[in-house]
């Protein structure tokens, strides 16, 4: 019997995988040197994420479409891998699997088309090579698969048409031609190989990078900033190489879905900031520096981030964390923006003109209003508001902040809050003159229990 896969086909399969592995290993070069032990991985986290799709499902339609594409991809892949190991399935479950594959295939096609048109409509394509081409290949894979199945049914007939419902329906509209069937099988085969080969060069590389980013998901408080290490003499990010390996892995995992941008108050209010574009620009810089953009894989001197991310962009960020909260693959645009600011302020002494008086007041008076420690507790005068040191067994330190201490409206809020604490019988205290600006313009409290 003639083998289904010829030696030439085997060569093509090997070539496709070599291209894919070579491409992915180039991507790996982007951040591998920077890997440290700060992040530990969890396979369980990845599996739970993939099964539940919790973050992606926050948008029901996109979530459903992505789930359809994921399972439509994963199920046949599992069957193919099992088949390579000679794993044979009895007739009844095999027919059921065929039914499942057929139905998932049509749902997957609908999902891809939905995501495809949504991307085009929202302009989130970032160039056709990134999104449109791989999606187009996926559509060809599915359509050729259905047509090959349909032509097989139209030639051989089937007494189990229920197991291939889509193929059975399509079989009424196509010729009963063995040549046509062979053409569709070959088209399906070549499209699959092409898809495998283009994974590292398109946004489909998120198939590898996004699970990896979930594997190494940052633990602890969301958007916690990187500690500044003075040993290297470098503060913040001057070039893409100054970001940590995890930060670069995050830029690699971005799927350009635009959720960060849609929820960014700076972008919404018309400021020149798009967290999505910031991530993209950092990735492009990192790619160039690592040589991923060059055919000969030649690394080049990293260019300055400020050449591509403008100071208007980085200073438009309010550090509100909305981008962090809404990203489905745990990419944090905020910490990268803060690192770029750190370099501008502490590395170059560049500060926006409107921030200079505030920084001067911070240095001279320890608050952003320029009032000084002597007036820090004026808001609490003649009220039963104790200092933390005077409270026995204090449970809560009420951190008032510059805003609560000096802003006329927020002073009322701070006073009202102490009434609530008293009414609740909570033993609390304030730092009064000892409190200095924390860098956040807000009123808050922290537990010391
Ligand atoms: S950073 Fe996250 S939310 Fe923003 S475009 Fe990328 S994947 Fe989407
Ligand atoms: S943290 Fe900055 S970039 Fe992110 S949503 Fe808020 S303002 Fe936009």
PDB file of N, CA and C in Angstrom, residues 259-310:
ATOM      1  N   UNK A 259      -6.940  46.231  24.578  1.00  0.00           N
ATOM      2  CA  UNK A 259      -7.749  46.453  25.783  1.00  0.00           C
ATOM      3  C   UNK A 259      -7.121  47.511  26.683  1.00  0.00           C
ATOM      4  N   UNK A 260      -5.784  47.512  26.746  1.00  0.00           N
ATOM      5  CA  UNK A 260      -5.093  48.499  27.595  1.00  0.00           C
ATOM      6  C   UNK A 260      -5.413  49.905  27.104  1.00  0.00           C
ATOM      7  N   UNK A 261      -5.332  50.074  25.802  1.00  0.00           N
ATOM      8  CA  UNK A 261      -5.556  51.392  25.204  1.00  0.00           C
ATOM      9  C   UNK A 261      -6.991  51.854  25.420  1.00  0.00           C
ATOM     10  N   UNK A 262      -7.917  50.930  25.267  1.00  0.00           N
ATOM     11  CA  UNK A 262      -9.329  51.295  25.405  1.00  0.00           C
ATOM     12  C   UNK A 262      -9.676  51.713  26.832  1.00  0.00           C
ATOM     13  N   UNK A 263      -8.883  51.258  27.806  1.00  0.00           N
ATOM     14  CA  UNK A 263      -9.173  51.586  29.203  1.00  0.00           C
ATOM     15  C   UNK A 263      -8.207  52.603  29.791  1.00  0.00           C
ATOM     16  N   UNK A 264      -7.287  53.086  28.981  1.00  0.00           N
ATOM     17  CA  UNK A 264      -6.279  54.034  29.482  1.00  0.00           C
ATOM     18  C   UNK A 264      -6.885  55.438  29.530  1.00  0.00           C
ATOM     19  N   UNK A 265      -6.960  56.049  30.715  1.00  0.00           N
ATOM     20  CA  UNK A 265      -7.566  57.386  30.792  1.00  0.00           C
ATOM     21  C   UNK A 265      -6.813  58.422  29.966  1.00  0.00           C
ATOM     22  N   UNK A 266      -5.487  58.240  29.853  1.00  0.00           N
ATOM     23  CA  UNK A 266      -4.710  59.201  29.068  1.00  0.00           C
ATOM     24  C   UNK A 266      -5.113  59.099  27.596  1.00  0.00           C
ATOM     25  N   UNK A 267      -5.190  57.856  27.088  1.00  0.00           N
ATOM     26  CA  UNK A 267      -5.566  57.665  25.678  1.00  0.00           C
ATOM     27  C   UNK A 267      -7.007  58.136  25.445  1.00  0.00           C
ATOM     28  N   UNK A 268      -7.893  57.810  26.391  1.00  0.00           N
ATOM     29  CA  UNK A 268      -9.311  58.177  26.229  1.00  0.00           C
ATOM     30  C   UNK A 268      -9.472  59.694  26.186  1.00  0.00           C
ATOM     31  N   UNK A 269      -8.658  60.401  26.997  1.00  0.00           N
ATOM     32  CA  UNK A 269      -8.811  61.859  27.043  1.00  0.00           C
ATOM     33  C   UNK A 269      -8.006  62.555  25.943  1.00  0.00           C
ATOM     34  N   UNK A 270      -7.505  61.775  24.999  1.00  0.00           N
ATOM     35  CA  UNK A 270      -6.857  62.376  23.824  1.00  0.00           C
ATOM     36  C   UNK A 270      -5.385  62.692  24.012  1.00  0.00           C
ATOM     37  N   UNK A 271      -4.782  62.212  25.110  1.00  0.00           N
ATOM     38  CA  UNK A 271      -3.348  62.469  25.308  1.00  0.00           C
ATOM     39  C   UNK A 271      -2.552  61.536  24.368  1.00  0.00           C
ATOM     40  N   UNK A 272      -1.319  61.906  24.071  1.00  0.00           N
ATOM     41  CA  UNK A 272      -0.570  61.110  23.075  1.00  0.00           C
ATOM     42  C   UNK A 272       0.021  59.834  23.660  1.00  0.00           C
ATOM     43  N   UNK A 273      -0.781  59.040  24.339  1.00  0.00           N
ATOM     44  CA  UNK A 273      -0.262  57.803  24.940  1.00  0.00           C
ATOM     45  C   UNK A 273      -1.142  56.613  24.569  1.00  0.00           C
ATOM     46  N   UNK A 274      -0.506  55.583  24.075  1.00  0.00           N
ATOM     47  CA  UNK A 274      -1.190  54.307  23.870  1.00  0.00           C
ATOM     48  C   UNK A 274      -0.297  53.238  24.499  1.00  0.00           C
ATOM     49  N   UNK A 275      -0.726  52.623  25.615  1.00  0.00           N
ATOM     50  CA  UNK A 275       0.117  51.592  26.224  1.00  0.00           C
ATOM     51  C   UNK A 275       0.448  50.467  25.242  1.00  0.00           C
ATOM     52  N   UNK A 276      -0.506  50.174  24.357  1.00  0.00           N
ATOM     53  CA  UNK A 276      -0.262  49.118  23.362  1.00  0.00           C
ATOM     54  C   UNK A 276       0.916  49.499  22.454  1.00  0.00           C
ATOM     55  N   UNK A 277       0.916  50.768  22.008  1.00  0.00           N
ATOM     56  CA  UNK A 277       1.994  51.186  21.110  1.00  0.00           C
ATOM     57  C   UNK A 277       3.322  51.270  21.848  1.00  0.00           C
ATOM     58  N   UNK A 278       3.286  51.651  23.123  1.00  0.00           N
ATOM     59  CA  UNK A 278       4.527  51.707  23.900  1.00  0.00           C
ATOM     60  C   UNK A 278       5.148  50.312  23.958  1.00  0.00           C
ATOM     61  N   UNK A 279       4.312  49.314  24.236  1.00  0.00           N
ATOM     62  CA  UNK A 279       4.797  47.927  24.296  1.00  0.00           C
ATOM     63  C   UNK A 279       5.387  47.510  22.954  1.00  0.00           C
ATOM     64  N   UNK A 280       4.680  47.884  21.892  1.00  0.00           N
ATOM     65  CA  UNK A 280       5.143  47.526  20.537  1.00  0.00           C
ATOM     66  C   UNK A 280       6.490  48.167  20.215  1.00  0.00           C
ATOM     67  N   UNK A 281       6.617  49.443  20.600  1.00  0.00           N
ATOM     68  CA  UNK A 281       7.865  50.154  20.298  1.00  0.00           C
ATOM     69  C   UNK A 281       9.031  49.540  21.075  1.00  0.00           C
ATOM     70  N   UNK A 282       8.782  49.170  22.326  1.00  0.00           N
ATOM     71  CA  UNK A 282       9.858  48.546  23.115  1.00  0.00           C
ATOM     72  C   UNK A 282      10.261  47.222  22.465  1.00  0.00           C
ATOM     73  N   UNK A 283       9.261  46.458  22.028  1.00  0.00           N
ATOM     74  CA  UNK A 283       9.556  45.168  21.398  1.00  0.00           C
ATOM     75  C   UNK A 283      10.387  45.372  20.132  1.00  0.00           C
ATOM     76  N   UNK A 284      10.012  46.369  19.341  1.00  0.00           N
ATOM     77  CA  UNK A 284      10.753  46.613  18.105  1.00  0.00           C
ATOM     78  C   UNK A 284      12.211  46.971  18.399  1.00  0.00           C
ATOM     79  N   UNK A 285      12.396  47.786  19.437  1.00  0.00           N
ATOM     80  CA  UNK A 285      13.779  48.154  19.816  1.00  0.00           C
ATOM     81  C   UNK A 285      14.548  46.919  20.268  1.00  0.00           C
ATOM     82  N   UNK A 286      13.881  46.082  21.067  1.00  0.00           N
ATOM     83  CA  UNK A 286      14.555  44.878  21.578  1.00  0.00           C
ATOM     84  C   UNK A 286      14.881  43.923  20.434  1.00  0.00           C
ATOM     85  N   UNK A 287      13.956  43.813  19.483  1.00  0.00           N
ATOM     86  CA  UNK A 287      14.184  42.932  18.321  1.00  0.00           C
ATOM     87  C   UNK A 287      15.398  43.382  17.523  1.00  0.00           C
ATOM     88  N   UNK A 288      15.475  44.681  17.282  1.00  0.00           N
ATOM     89  CA  UNK A 288      16.600  45.204  16.502  1.00  0.00           C
ATOM     90  C   UNK A 288      17.908  44.948  17.244  1.00  0.00           C
ATOM     91  N   UNK A 289      17.902  45.221  18.557  1.00  0.00           N
ATOM     92  CA  UNK A 289      19.131  45.045  19.335  1.00  0.00           C
ATOM     93  C   UNK A 289      19.568  43.582  19.366  1.00  0.00           C
ATOM     94  N   UNK A 290      18.589  42.663  19.426  1.00  0.00           N
ATOM     95  CA  UNK A 290      18.934  41.235  19.496  1.00  0.00           C
ATOM     96  C   UNK A 290      19.200  40.626  18.129  1.00  0.00           C
ATOM     97  N   UNK A 291      18.946  41.409  17.071  1.00  0.00           N
ATOM     98  CA  UNK A 291      19.234  40.908  15.731  1.00  0.00           C
ATOM     99  C   UNK A 291      18.088  40.118  15.126  1.00  0.00           C
ATOM    100  N   UNK A 292      16.911  40.133  15.776  1.00  0.00           N
ATOM    101  CA  UNK A 292      15.783  39.367  15.231  1.00  0.00           C
ATOM    102  C   UNK A 292      15.287  39.949  13.917  1.00  0.00           C
ATOM    103  N   UNK A 293      15.559  41.227  13.687  1.00  0.00           N
ATOM    104  CA  UNK A 293      15.077  41.862  12.474  1.00  0.00           C
ATOM    105  C   UNK A 293      16.024  41.630  11.304  1.00  0.00           C
ATOM    106  N   UNK A 294      17.275  41.205  11.641  1.00  0.00           N
ATOM    107  CA  UNK A 294      18.247  41.064  10.567  1.00  0.00           C
ATOM    108  C   UNK A 294      18.274  39.630  10.042  1.00  0.00           C
ATOM    109  N   UNK A 295      18.422  39.493   8.719  1.00  0.00           N
ATOM    110  CA  UNK A 295      18.412  38.154   8.120  1.00  0.00           C
ATOM    111  C   UNK A 295      19.564  37.308   8.638  1.00  0.00           C
ATOM    112  N   UNK A 296      20.678  37.969   8.939  1.00  0.00           N
ATOM    113  CA  UNK A 296      21.851  37.221   9.387  1.00  0.00           C
ATOM    114  C   UNK A 296      21.903  37.117  10.901  1.00  0.00           C
ATOM    115  N   UNK A 297      20.826  37.532  11.522  1.00  0.00           N
ATOM    116  CA  UNK A 297      20.728  37.474  12.973  1.00  0.00           C
ATOM    117  C   UNK A 297      21.887  38.235  13.618  1.00  0.00           C
ATOM    118  N   UNK A 298      22.102  39.463  13.106  1.00  0.00           N
ATOM    119  CA  UNK A 298      23.230  40.260  13.579  1.00  0.00           C
ATOM    120  C   UNK A 298      22.729  41.280  14.596  1.00  0.00           C
ATOM    121  N   UNK A 299      23.128  41.122  15.862  1.00  0.00           N
ATOM    122  CA  UNK A 299      22.698  42.116  16.859  1.00  0.00           C
ATOM    123  C   UNK A 299      23.290  43.483  16.537  1.00  0.00           C
ATOM    124  N   UNK A 300      22.542  44.541  16.820  1.00  0.00           N
ATOM    125  CA  UNK A 300      23.081  45.879  16.597  1.00  0.00           C
ATOM    126  C   UNK A 300      23.002  46.670  17.894  1.00  0.00           C
ATOM    127  N   UNK A 301      23.761  47.770  17.936  1.00  0.00           N
ATOM    128  CA  UNK A 301      23.780  48.586  19.153  1.00  0.00           C
ATOM    129  C   UNK A 301      22.355  49.060  19.457  1.00  0.00           C
ATOM    130  N   UNK A 302      21.907  48.908  20.700  1.00  0.00           N
ATOM    131  CA  UNK A 302      20.525  49.303  20.998  1.00  0.00           C
ATOM    132  C   UNK A 302      20.351  50.817  20.886  1.00  0.00           C
ATOM    133  N   UNK A 303      19.241  51.237  20.266  1.00  0.00           N
ATOM    134  CA  UNK A 303      19.020  52.684  20.197  1.00  0.00           C
ATOM    135  C   UNK A 303      18.263  53.145  21.434  1.00  0.00           C
ATOM    136  N   UNK A 304      18.279  54.448  21.642  1.00  0.00           N
ATOM    137  CA  UNK A 304      17.659  55.000  22.839  1.00  0.00           C
ATOM    138  C   UNK A 304      16.140  54.876  22.754  1.00  0.00           C
ATOM    139  N   UNK A 305      15.541  54.521  23.874  1.00  0.00           N
ATOM    140  CA  UNK A 305      14.081  54.408  23.892  1.00  0.00           C
ATOM    141  C   UNK A 305      13.436  55.754  23.592  1.00  0.00           C
ATOM    142  N   UNK A 306      14.106  56.832  24.049  1.00  0.00           N
ATOM    143  CA  UNK A 306      13.501  58.154  23.860  1.00  0.00           C
ATOM    144  C   UNK A 306      13.417  58.540  22.382  1.00  0.00           C
ATOM    145  N   UNK A 307      14.174  57.815  21.521  1.00  0.00           N
ATOM    146  CA  UNK A 307      14.082  58.095  20.084  1.00  0.00           C
ATOM    147  C   UNK A 307      12.756  57.611  19.508  1.00  0.00           C
ATOM    148  N   UNK A 308      12.141  56.677  20.193  1.00  0.00           N
ATOM    149  CA  UNK A 308      10.888  56.134  19.651  1.00  0.00           C
ATOM    150  C   UNK A 308       9.685  56.374  20.562  1.00  0.00           C
ATOM    151  N   UNK A 309       9.923  56.384  21.885  1.00  0.00           N
ATOM    152  CA  UNK A 309       8.805  56.685  22.809  1.00  0.00           C
ATOM    153  C   UNK A 309       9.032  58.118  23.312  1.00  0.00           C
ATOM    154  N   UNK A 310       8.138  59.007  22.918  1.00  0.00           N
ATOM    155  CA  UNK A 310       8.369  60.427  23.225  1.00  0.00           C
ATOM    156  C   UNK A 310       8.126  60.738  24.696  1.00  0.00           C
TER     157      UNK A 310
END
